[in-house]
Amino acid sequence: MSFSEIPIVDISGWFAGGAEAREVARRVNRTCADVGFLYLAGHAIPDRVTQGVFSAAERFFSLPTCRKMELDFALTGRHRGYVPPAAEATDPTTEGDCKEAFNMGLVIDPGTAPPAIAAHMGAPNLWPVDLPGFREQVTEYFDAVLKLSHVIFDIFAVGLGLSPGQFAEDLKRPIAHMRLLRYPPKTAESPGIGIGAHCDYEMLTILAQDGVGGLEVRNEDGEWIPAPPVPGTFVVNIGELLARWTNGIYTATPHRVINTAGTDRYSVPFFFASGYQSVITPLDTCVSAERPARFTPVNAGSYLLQRLHENYG
Ligand SMILES: O=C(O)CCC(=O)C(=O)O
Ligand SMILES: [Fe+2]
């Protein structure tokens, strides 16, 4: 189905239980199938926590370049630390993204993922020194969206006609990583795209964006639909691994950012999926005679690593 706007779904009824919770699951399920993007309201994460991560991002990116480069991801080759402007081309057909990033994520127990993947994606986080409160603000927000991800998967389970705890075992040691992003304004010297057109690779993305705008989502007719900031909500979208797991019932929808606002734009995407070891095969309940399996099985960790490598050319 094609769409012309991103729906707002208030999930506060989920916490009330009963018929209200089932209605939330029905709406979330329909939106993930039809659009693959929604604004999530009623999520219960205090505004203070979200403001905290934006304050951390502003303070980090305001550091002199030489200080940020002490955490350059290229020094370790891992998915941690600072990613300078143009280091990534999220759409490999473009020149490179006009944005800079700070990457962090869940540190996983050695032995719970193949060594190459554990070293890259589960490596210890790199924290800037002399930035008081940065680590605490980033971690508080990370923990809050990590917890919210489990709630959203309970909602997905009910929406897909399963029991709420259905995915709990699969999500015990999840893939969970987060980026602080700053997009400079588009200018004559820096005319490029903020983040090139792409689908997210994981299962679920929870994105906090500031008030600047610039995110666009592509519908089936190829039109770019703006996803402007809606106060008090997160943008939630489906990644490729969940499209595969649900056998295409949920949609991974392409999106991009172009910052034409004349001021810096900050955003904080959080990415979540089942464990690095998990093999993603279309769920039995999503396969039928009318909808035969559309995807071959993939290992979640290898799939993610390969998709990330494509970005760094
Ligand atoms: O900054 C945004 O609004 C989107 C970021 C994004 O799409 C990504 O990091 O995958
Ligand atoms: Fe994305």
Coordinates of N, CA and C in Angstrom, one line a residue, residues 18-126:
G18 N -5.7 -5.8 28.4 CA -7.0 -6.2 27.9 C -7.3 -5.7 26.5
A19 N -8.5 -5.2 26.2 CA -8.9 -4.9 24.9 C -8.1 -3.7 24.4
E20 N -7.7 -2.8 25.3 CA -6.9 -1.6 24.8 C -5.6 -2.1 24.3
A21 N -5.0 -3.0 25.0 CA -3.7 -3.5 24.5 C -3.8 -4.2 23.1
R22 N -4.9 -5.0 23.0 CA -5.1 -5.6 21.7 C -5.3 -4.7 20.6
E23 N -6.0 -3.6 20.9 CA -6.2 -2.5 19.8 C -4.8 -1.9 19.5
V24 N -4.0 -1.6 20.4 CA -2.6 -1.1 20.2 C -1.9 -2.0 19.2
A25 N -1.9 -3.3 19.6 CA -1.2 -4.3 18.8 C -1.7 -4.4 17.4
R26 N -3.0 -4.2 17.2 CA -3.6 -4.3 15.9 C -3.2 -3.1 15.0
R27 N -3.1 -1.9 15.7 CA -2.7 -0.7 14.9 C -1.2 -0.7 14.6
V28 N -0.4 -1.1 15.5 CA 1.0 -1.2 15.3 C 1.3 -2.2 14.1
N29 N 0.6 -3.4 14.2 CA 0.8 -4.4 13.2 C 0.4 -3.9 11.8
R30 N -0.7 -3.2 11.8 CA -1.2 -2.7 10.4 C -0.2 -1.7 9.9
T31 N 0.3 -0.8 10.7 CA 1.2 0.2 10.3 C 2.5 -0.4 9.8
C32 N 3.0 -1.3 10.6 CA 4.3 -2.0 10.2 C 4.2 -2.7 8.9
A33 N 3.0 -3.2 8.6 CA 2.8 -3.9 7.3 C 2.6 -2.9 6.2
D34 N 1.8 -1.9 6.4 CA 1.5 -1.0 5.3 C 2.5 0.1 5.1
V35 N 3.2 0.6 6.1 CA 4.1 1.7 6.0 C 5.5 1.3 6.4
G36 N 5.7 0.6 7.4 CA 7.0 0.2 7.9 C 7.6 1.3 8.8
F37 N 6.9 2.4 9.0 CA 7.3 3.6 9.8 C 6.1 4.0 10.6
L38 N 6.3 4.5 11.8 CA 5.3 5.1 12.6 C 5.9 6.1 13.6
Y39 N 5.1 7.0 14.1 CA 5.5 7.9 15.2 C 4.9 7.2 16.4
L40 N 5.8 6.9 17.4 CA 5.4 6.2 18.6 C 5.1 7.2 19.7
A41 N 3.9 7.3 20.1 CA 3.5 8.2 21.3 C 3.2 7.3 22.5
G42 N 3.1 7.9 23.6 CA 2.7 7.1 24.8 C 3.7 6.1 25.3
H43 N 5.0 6.3 25.0 CA 6.0 5.3 25.2 C 6.6 5.3 26.6
A44 N 6.2 6.3 27.4 CA 6.6 6.4 28.8 C 8.1 6.7 29.1
I45 N 8.9 7.1 28.1 CA 10.2 7.5 28.4 C 10.2 9.0 28.7
P46 N 10.7 9.4 29.9 CA 10.6 10.8 30.3 C 11.4 11.7 29.3
D47 N 10.8 12.9 29.0 CA 11.4 13.8 28.1 C 12.8 14.2 28.6
R48 N 13.0 14.2 29.9 CA 14.3 14.6 30.5 C 15.4 13.6 30.0
V49 N 15.0 12.4 29.8 CA 16.0 11.4 29.4 C 16.4 11.6 27.9
T50 N 15.4 11.9 27.1 CA 15.7 12.2 25.7 C 16.4 13.5 25.5
Q51 N 16.0 14.5 26.3 CA 16.8 15.8 26.3 C 18.2 15.6 26.7
G52 N 18.4 14.7 27.6 CA 19.8 14.4 28.1 C 20.7 13.9 27.0
V53 N 20.2 13.0 26.1 CA 21.0 12.4 25.1 C 21.3 13.5 24.0
F54 N 20.4 14.4 23.8 CA 20.6 15.5 22.8 C 21.7 16.4 23.4
S55 N 21.6 16.7 24.7 CA 22.6 17.6 25.3 C 24.0 16.9 25.2
A56 N 24.0 15.6 25.4 CA 25.3 14.9 25.3 C 25.9 15.0 23.8
A57 N 25.0 14.9 22.9 CA 25.4 14.9 21.5 C 25.9 16.3 21.1
E58 N 25.2 17.3 21.5 CA 25.7 18.7 21.2 C 27.0 19.0 21.8
R59 N 27.2 18.5 23.1 CA 28.5 18.8 23.7 C 29.6 18.0 23.0
F60 N 29.3 16.7 22.7 CA 30.4 15.9 22.0 C 30.8 16.5 20.7
F61 N 29.8 16.8 19.8 CA 30.2 17.3 18.5 C 30.8 18.7 18.5
S62 N 30.6 19.4 19.6 CA 31.2 20.8 19.7 C 32.7 20.7 20.1
L63 N 33.1 19.5 20.5 CA 34.6 19.3 20.8 C 35.4 19.7 19.6
P64 N 36.7 20.1 19.8 CA 37.5 20.3 18.6 C 37.7 19.0 17.9
T65 N 37.9 19.1 16.6 CA 38.1 17.9 15.7 C 39.2 16.9 16.3
C66 N 40.3 17.5 16.8 CA 41.4 16.7 17.2 C 40.9 15.8 18.4
R67 N 40.1 16.4 19.2 CA 39.6 15.6 20.4 C 38.6 14.5 19.9
K68 N 37.8 14.8 19.0 CA 36.9 13.7 18.4 C 37.7 12.6 17.8
M69 N 38.8 13.1 17.0 CA 39.5 12.1 16.3 C 40.3 11.1 17.2
E70 N 40.4 11.5 18.5 CA 41.1 10.5 19.4 C 40.2 9.3 19.5
L71 N 38.9 9.4 19.2 CA 38.0 8.3 19.3 C 37.6 7.7 17.9
D72 N 38.4 8.1 16.9 CA 38.1 7.8 15.5 C 37.9 6.2 15.4
F73 N 36.8 5.8 14.8 CA 36.5 4.4 14.7 C 37.6 3.7 13.8
A74 N 38.2 4.5 12.9 CA 39.2 3.8 12.0 C 40.4 3.4 12.8
L75 N 40.7 3.9 14.0 CA 41.8 3.5 14.8 C 41.7 2.1 15.2
T76 N 40.5 1.6 15.5 CA 40.3 0.2 15.9 C 39.6 -0.6 14.8
G77 N 39.0 0.1 13.8 CA 38.2 -0.6 12.8 C 37.0 -1.2 13.3
R78 N 36.5 -0.8 14.5 CA 35.3 -1.4 15.1 C 34.1 -0.4 15.0
H79 N 32.9 -0.9 15.3 CA 31.7 -0.1 15.2 C 31.5 0.7 16.5
R80 N 32.6 1.4 16.9 CA 32.5 2.2 18.1 C 33.3 3.5 17.9
G81 N 32.8 4.5 18.6 CA 33.6 5.8 18.6 C 33.1 6.8 17.6
Y82 N 34.0 7.6 17.1 CA 33.7 8.7 16.2 C 33.8 8.4 14.8
V83 N 32.8 8.7 14.0 CA 32.8 8.6 12.5 C 32.8 9.9 11.9
P84 N 33.9 10.4 11.3 CA 34.0 11.8 10.8 C 33.1 12.0 9.5
P85 N 32.9 13.2 9.2 CA 32.1 13.5 8.0 C 32.6 12.8 6.8
A86 N 31.7 12.3 5.9 CA 32.0 11.6 4.6 C 32.7 10.3 4.7
A87 N 32.9 9.8 6.0 CA 33.5 8.4 6.1 C 32.6 7.3 5.6
E88 N 31.3 7.6 5.6 CA 30.3 6.6 5.2 C 29.5 7.1 4.0
A89 N 29.2 6.1 3.2 CA 28.2 6.4 2.1 C 27.1 5.4 2.3
T90 N 26.0 5.8 3.0 CA 25.0 4.9 3.3 C 24.3 4.4 2.0
D91 N 24.2 5.3 1.1 CA 23.8 4.9 -0.3 C 25.1 4.8 -1.1
P92 N 25.6 3.6 -1.3 CA 26.9 3.5 -1.9 C 27.1 4.2 -3.3
T93 N 25.9 4.6 -3.9 CA 26.0 5.3 -5.2 C 26.3 6.8 -5.0
T94 N 26.3 7.2 -3.8 CA 26.6 8.7 -3.5 C 28.0 8.9 -3.0
E95 N 28.4 10.2 -2.9 CA 29.7 10.6 -2.6 C 30.1 10.3 -1.1
G96 N 29.2 10.3 -0.2 CA 29.5 10.1 1.2 C 28.5 11.0 2.0
D97 N 28.1 10.5 3.1 CA 27.1 11.3 3.9 C 27.6 12.5 4.5
C98 N 26.8 13.6 4.5 CA 27.2 14.8 5.2 C 26.7 14.8 6.6
K99 N 27.4 14.0 7.4 CA 27.0 13.9 8.8 C 28.2 13.4 9.6
E100 N 28.3 13.6 10.9 CA 29.3 12.9 11.7 C 28.5 12.1 12.8
A101 N 29.2 11.1 13.3 CA 28.5 10.2 14.2 C 29.4 9.8 15.4
F102 N 28.7 9.5 16.5 CA 29.3 8.8 17.6 C 28.6 7.5 17.8
N103 N 29.3 6.3 17.8 CA 28.7 5.0 17.8 C 28.9 4.4 19.2
M104 N 27.9 3.8 19.8 CA 28.1 2.9 21.0 C 27.1 1.8 20.9
G105 N 27.2 0.9 21.8 CA 26.3 -0.2 21.8 C 26.4 -1.2 23.0
L106 N 25.6 -2.2 23.0 CA 25.7 -3.2 24.0 C 26.9 -4.0 23.9
V107 N 27.7 -4.1 25.0 CA 28.9 -4.9 25.0 C 28.5 -6.3 25.3
I108 N 28.8 -7.2 24.4 CA 28.3 -8.6 24.6 C 29.3 -9.5 25.2
D109 N 28.8 -10.6 25.8 CA 29.8 -11.5 26.5 C 30.5 -12.2 25.4
P110 N 31.9 -12.3 25.6 CA 32.7 -13.1 24.6 C 32.1 -14.5 24.6
G111 N 32.0 -15.1 23.4 CA 31.5 -16.5 23.4 C 30.0 -16.5 23.0
T112 N 29.4 -15.3 23.0 CA 28.0 -15.3 22.6 C 27.8 -14.9 21.1
A113 N 28.9 -14.7 20.4 CA 28.9 -14.4 19.0 C 30.2 -14.9 18.4
P114 N 30.2 -15.2 17.1 CA 31.5 -15.5 16.4 C 32.5 -14.4 16.7
P115 N 33.8 -14.8 16.9 CA 34.8 -13.8 17.3 C 34.9 -12.6 16.4
A116 N 34.8 -12.8 15.1 CA 34.9 -11.6 14.2 C 33.8 -10.6 14.4
I117 N 32.6 -11.1 14.7 CA 31.5 -10.3 14.9 C 31.5 -9.6 16.3
A118 N 31.9 -10.5 17.3 CA 31.9 -9.9 18.6 C 33.0 -8.8 18.7
A119 N 34.1 -9.0 18.0 CA 35.2 -8.0 18.1 C 34.7 -6.7 17.5
H120 N 33.9 -6.8 16.4 CA 33.5 -5.6 15.7 C 32.3 -4.9 16.3
M121 N 31.3 -5.6 16.5 CA 30.0 -5.0 17.0 C 29.8 -5.0 18.5
G122 N 30.5 -5.9 19.2 CA 30.3 -6.0 20.6 C 31.5 -5.4 21.4
A123 N 32.4 -4.7 20.7 CA 33.6 -4.2 21.3 C 33.3 -3.2 22.4
P124 N 34.2 -3.0 23.3 CA 34.0 -2.1 24.4 C 33.7 -0.7 23.8
N125 N 32.9 0.1 24.5 CA 32.6 1.4 24.0 C 33.8 2.3 24.3
L126 N 33.9 3.4 23.5 CA 35.0 4.4 23.6 C 34.3 5.6 24.1

